[in-house]
Amino acid sequence: MRDKTQTNSNGPGDRLIRAGAVVFFIGAVATMVTMAPLFFGAKPFPTYMFGLSMLMAIGFLVAAAGVLRSVAAGRRQARGAAR
């Protein structure tokens, strides 16, 4: 039996995963920029830069929510096929 899902279709949670990856990447860059003055002996960045570093954790949580949503949709689909 062939799977009816196309390879280019978006499943539930895919947009959350992509958005979380983008936010995580922005947070990772902000973390590297924030930590750079510590290694080069320069003047530290303002406090809000440390807040931008928290985007890494927020992106991870958004992506994790997308994965959980995708898993839940897969379980619902499997239960529906079993009936």
Short mmCIF file of N, CA and C in Angstrom, two decimals:
data_model
loop_
_atom_site.label_atom_id
_atom_site.label_comp_id
_atom_site.label_asym_id
_atom_site.label_seq_id
_atom_site.Cartn_x
_atom_site.Cartn_y
_atom_site.Cartn_z
N MET A 1 0.85 -1.18 0.00
CA MET A 1 0.00 0.00 0.00
C MET A 1 0.89 1.24 0.00
N ARG A 2 0.63 2.15 -0.90
CA ARG A 2 1.43 3.36 -1.02
C ARG A 2 0.99 4.40 0.00
N ASP A 3 1.97 5.14 0.48
CA ASP A 3 1.68 6.25 1.37
C ASP A 3 1.14 7.41 0.55
N LYS A 4 0.06 8.03 0.99
CA LYS A 4 -0.58 9.09 0.21
C LYS A 4 0.00 10.46 0.50
N THR A 5 0.93 10.57 1.43
CA THR A 5 1.53 11.85 1.75
C THR A 5 2.58 12.20 0.71
N GLN A 6 2.47 13.39 0.14
CA GLN A 6 3.46 13.83 -0.84
C GLN A 6 4.68 14.36 -0.12
N THR A 7 5.83 14.30 -0.77
CA THR A 7 7.07 14.71 -0.13
C THR A 7 7.14 16.21 0.09
N ASN A 8 6.44 16.99 -0.70
CA ASN A 8 6.51 18.44 -0.55
C ASN A 8 5.35 19.02 0.25
N SER A 9 4.51 18.19 0.84
CA SER A 9 3.38 18.69 1.61
C SER A 9 3.83 19.08 3.02
N ASN A 10 3.13 20.06 3.58
CA ASN A 10 3.43 20.52 4.94
C ASN A 10 2.50 19.83 5.92
N GLY A 11 3.08 19.20 6.91
CA GLY A 11 2.29 18.56 7.94
C GLY A 11 2.07 19.51 9.10
N PRO A 12 1.24 19.10 10.04
CA PRO A 12 1.04 19.94 11.21
C PRO A 12 2.32 20.08 12.01
N GLY A 13 2.64 21.28 12.39
CA GLY A 13 3.84 21.53 13.17
C GLY A 13 5.06 21.89 12.36
N ASP A 14 5.02 21.74 11.04
CA ASP A 14 6.19 22.03 10.22
C ASP A 14 6.57 23.51 10.26
N ARG A 15 5.57 24.38 10.23
CA ARG A 15 5.88 25.82 10.28
C ARG A 15 6.45 26.20 11.64
N LEU A 16 5.97 25.58 12.71
CA LEU A 16 6.52 25.86 14.03
C LEU A 16 7.98 25.43 14.11
N ILE A 17 8.30 24.31 13.51
CA ILE A 17 9.67 23.82 13.53
C ILE A 17 10.58 24.77 12.76
N ARG A 18 10.13 25.22 11.59
CA ARG A 18 10.93 26.15 10.80
C ARG A 18 11.11 27.48 11.52
N ALA A 19 10.03 28.00 12.09
CA ALA A 19 10.10 29.27 12.81
C ALA A 19 11.02 29.14 14.03
N GLY A 20 10.93 28.02 14.73
CA GLY A 20 11.80 27.80 15.88
C GLY A 20 13.25 27.72 15.49
N ALA A 21 13.53 27.12 14.33
CA ALA A 21 14.92 27.03 13.86
C ALA A 21 15.47 28.41 13.54
N VAL A 22 14.65 29.26 12.92
CA VAL A 22 15.09 30.62 12.59
C VAL A 22 15.36 31.42 13.86
N VAL A 23 14.43 31.36 14.81
CA VAL A 23 14.60 32.09 16.07
C VAL A 23 15.81 31.56 16.83
N PHE A 24 16.02 30.25 16.83
CA PHE A 24 17.18 29.65 17.48
C PHE A 24 18.47 30.17 16.85
N PHE A 25 18.52 30.23 15.52
CA PHE A 25 19.72 30.70 14.83
C PHE A 25 20.01 32.17 15.16
N ILE A 26 18.96 33.01 15.20
CA ILE A 26 19.15 34.41 15.56
C ILE A 26 19.68 34.52 16.99
N GLY A 27 19.13 33.71 17.90
CA GLY A 27 19.62 33.70 19.28
C GLY A 27 21.05 33.22 19.39
N ALA A 28 21.43 32.24 18.57
CA ALA A 28 22.81 31.74 18.59
C ALA A 28 23.78 32.81 18.12
N VAL A 29 23.40 33.55 17.08
CA VAL A 29 24.26 34.65 16.60
C VAL A 29 24.36 35.73 17.67
N ALA A 30 23.23 36.06 18.31
CA ALA A 30 23.26 37.07 19.37
C ALA A 30 24.13 36.61 20.53
N THR A 31 24.11 35.33 20.85
CA THR A 31 24.96 34.81 21.93
C THR A 31 26.43 34.94 21.57
N MET A 32 26.78 34.59 20.33
CA MET A 32 28.18 34.72 19.93
C MET A 32 28.64 36.18 19.95
N VAL A 33 27.78 37.08 19.48
CA VAL A 33 28.14 38.50 19.48
C VAL A 33 28.27 39.01 20.91
N THR A 34 27.41 38.57 21.80
CA THR A 34 27.44 39.01 23.19
C THR A 34 28.68 38.50 23.91
N MET A 35 29.11 37.29 23.60
CA MET A 35 30.26 36.71 24.28
C MET A 35 31.60 37.16 23.70
N ALA A 36 31.61 37.69 22.49
CA ALA A 36 32.86 38.08 21.83
C ALA A 36 33.67 39.09 22.64
N PRO A 37 33.07 40.14 23.23
CA PRO A 37 33.88 41.09 24.00
C PRO A 37 34.60 40.46 25.20
N LEU A 38 34.05 39.38 25.73
CA LEU A 38 34.71 38.73 26.86
C LEU A 38 36.04 38.11 26.44
N PHE A 39 36.12 37.63 25.21
CA PHE A 39 37.35 37.01 24.72
C PHE A 39 38.35 38.03 24.20
N PHE A 40 37.86 39.17 23.73
CA PHE A 40 38.75 40.17 23.15
C PHE A 40 39.08 41.30 24.11
N GLY A 41 38.54 41.27 25.30
CA GLY A 41 38.84 42.29 26.30
C GLY A 41 38.22 43.65 25.98
N ALA A 42 37.17 43.68 25.20
CA ALA A 42 36.50 44.93 24.83
C ALA A 42 35.41 45.26 25.84
N LYS A 43 34.82 46.41 25.66
CA LYS A 43 33.73 46.84 26.53
C LYS A 43 32.50 45.94 26.26
N PRO A 44 31.86 45.41 27.31
CA PRO A 44 30.69 44.54 27.12
C PRO A 44 29.52 45.27 26.46
N PHE A 45 28.67 44.51 25.79
CA PHE A 45 27.49 45.07 25.16
C PHE A 45 26.44 45.40 26.22
N PRO A 46 25.44 46.22 25.86
CA PRO A 46 24.38 46.55 26.82
C PRO A 46 23.59 45.31 27.25
N THR A 47 22.83 45.48 28.30
CA THR A 47 22.09 44.37 28.90
C THR A 47 21.07 43.76 27.94
N TYR A 48 20.47 44.56 27.05
CA TYR A 48 19.45 44.01 26.16
C TYR A 48 20.03 42.94 25.23
N MET A 49 21.33 42.97 24.98
CA MET A 49 21.94 41.93 24.14
C MET A 49 21.87 40.57 24.83
N PHE A 50 21.99 40.57 26.14
CA PHE A 50 21.85 39.31 26.87
C PHE A 50 20.41 38.79 26.77
N GLY A 51 19.46 39.71 26.70
CA GLY A 51 18.06 39.32 26.48
C GLY A 51 17.86 38.71 25.11
N LEU A 52 18.54 39.25 24.11
CA LEU A 52 18.45 38.67 22.77
C LEU A 52 19.04 37.26 22.74
N SER A 53 19.97 37.00 23.60
CA SER A 53 20.55 35.65 23.67
C SER A 53 19.51 34.62 24.10
N MET A 54 18.49 35.07 24.80
CA MET A 54 17.43 34.16 25.24
C MET A 54 16.57 33.67 24.08
N LEU A 55 16.73 34.30 22.91
CA LEU A 55 15.98 33.84 21.74
C LEU A 55 16.37 32.41 21.39
N MET A 56 17.57 32.02 21.75
CA MET A 56 18.01 30.65 21.47
C MET A 56 17.11 29.65 22.20
N ALA A 57 16.85 29.90 23.46
CA ALA A 57 15.99 29.01 24.24
C ALA A 57 14.55 29.07 23.75
N ILE A 58 14.08 30.26 23.40
CA ILE A 58 12.71 30.40 22.91
C ILE A 58 12.54 29.66 21.59
N GLY A 59 13.53 29.76 20.71
CA GLY A 59 13.48 29.05 19.43
C GLY A 59 13.45 27.55 19.63
N PHE A 60 14.23 27.08 20.60
CA PHE A 60 14.24 25.64 20.90
C PHE A 60 12.86 25.19 21.37
N LEU A 61 12.23 25.98 22.23
CA LEU A 61 10.90 25.61 22.73
C LEU A 61 9.84 25.64 21.63
N VAL A 62 9.93 26.61 20.73
CA VAL A 62 8.97 26.69 19.63
C VAL A 62 9.14 25.47 18.72
N ALA A 63 10.38 25.13 18.40
CA ALA A 63 10.62 23.95 17.55
C ALA A 63 10.16 22.67 18.24
N ALA A 64 10.39 22.57 19.54
CA ALA A 64 9.94 21.39 20.28
C ALA A 64 8.41 21.29 20.28
N ALA A 65 7.74 22.43 20.37
CA ALA A 65 6.27 22.42 20.30
C ALA A 65 5.81 21.94 18.92
N GLY A 66 6.53 22.33 17.88
CA GLY A 66 6.19 21.86 16.54
C GLY A 66 6.39 20.36 16.39
N VAL A 67 7.45 19.84 16.99
CA VAL A 67 7.68 18.40 16.94
C VAL A 67 6.58 17.66 17.68
N LEU A 68 6.20 18.15 18.84
CA LEU A 68 5.13 17.50 19.60
C LEU A 68 3.81 17.56 18.85
N ARG A 69 3.54 18.67 18.18
CA ARG A 69 2.30 18.77 17.39
C ARG A 69 2.33 17.79 16.23
N SER A 70 3.48 17.63 15.61
CA SER A 70 3.61 16.69 14.51
C SER A 70 3.42 15.25 14.99
N VAL A 71 3.99 14.94 16.13
CA VAL A 71 3.84 13.59 16.70
C VAL A 71 2.38 13.31 17.04
N ALA A 72 1.70 14.30 17.63
CA ALA A 72 0.29 14.11 17.98
C ALA A 72 -0.56 13.89 16.74
N ALA A 73 -0.27 14.62 15.67
CA ALA A 73 -1.03 14.43 14.43
C ALA A 73 -0.76 13.05 13.83
N GLY A 74 0.47 12.59 13.92
CA GLY A 74 0.80 11.25 13.42
C GLY A 74 0.09 10.17 14.21
N ARG A 75 -0.03 10.37 15.51
CA ARG A 75 -0.74 9.39 16.34
C ARG A 75 -2.23 9.36 16.01
N ARG A 76 -2.81 10.56 15.81
CA ARG A 76 -4.24 10.62 15.45
C ARG A 76 -4.46 9.93 14.11
N GLN A 77 -3.56 10.14 13.16
CA GLN A 77 -3.69 9.51 11.86
C GLN A 77 -3.56 8.00 11.95
N ALA A 78 -2.64 7.54 12.79
CA ALA A 78 -2.46 6.10 12.95
C ALA A 78 -3.68 5.45 13.62
N ARG A 79 -4.27 6.14 14.59
CA ARG A 79 -5.47 5.62 15.24
C ARG A 79 -6.64 5.57 14.27
N GLY A 80 -6.72 6.59 13.42
CA GLY A 80 -7.80 6.61 12.43
C GLY A 80 -7.66 5.51 11.39
N ALA A 81 -6.43 5.17 11.03
CA ALA A 81 -6.19 4.11 10.05
C ALA A 81 -6.43 2.73 10.64
N ALA A 82 -6.28 2.59 11.95
CA ALA A 82 -6.45 1.31 12.61
C ALA A 82 -7.92 0.93 12.74
N ARG A 83 -8.79 1.88 12.68
CA ARG A 83 -10.23 1.61 12.87
C ARG A 83 -10.87 1.07 11.65
#
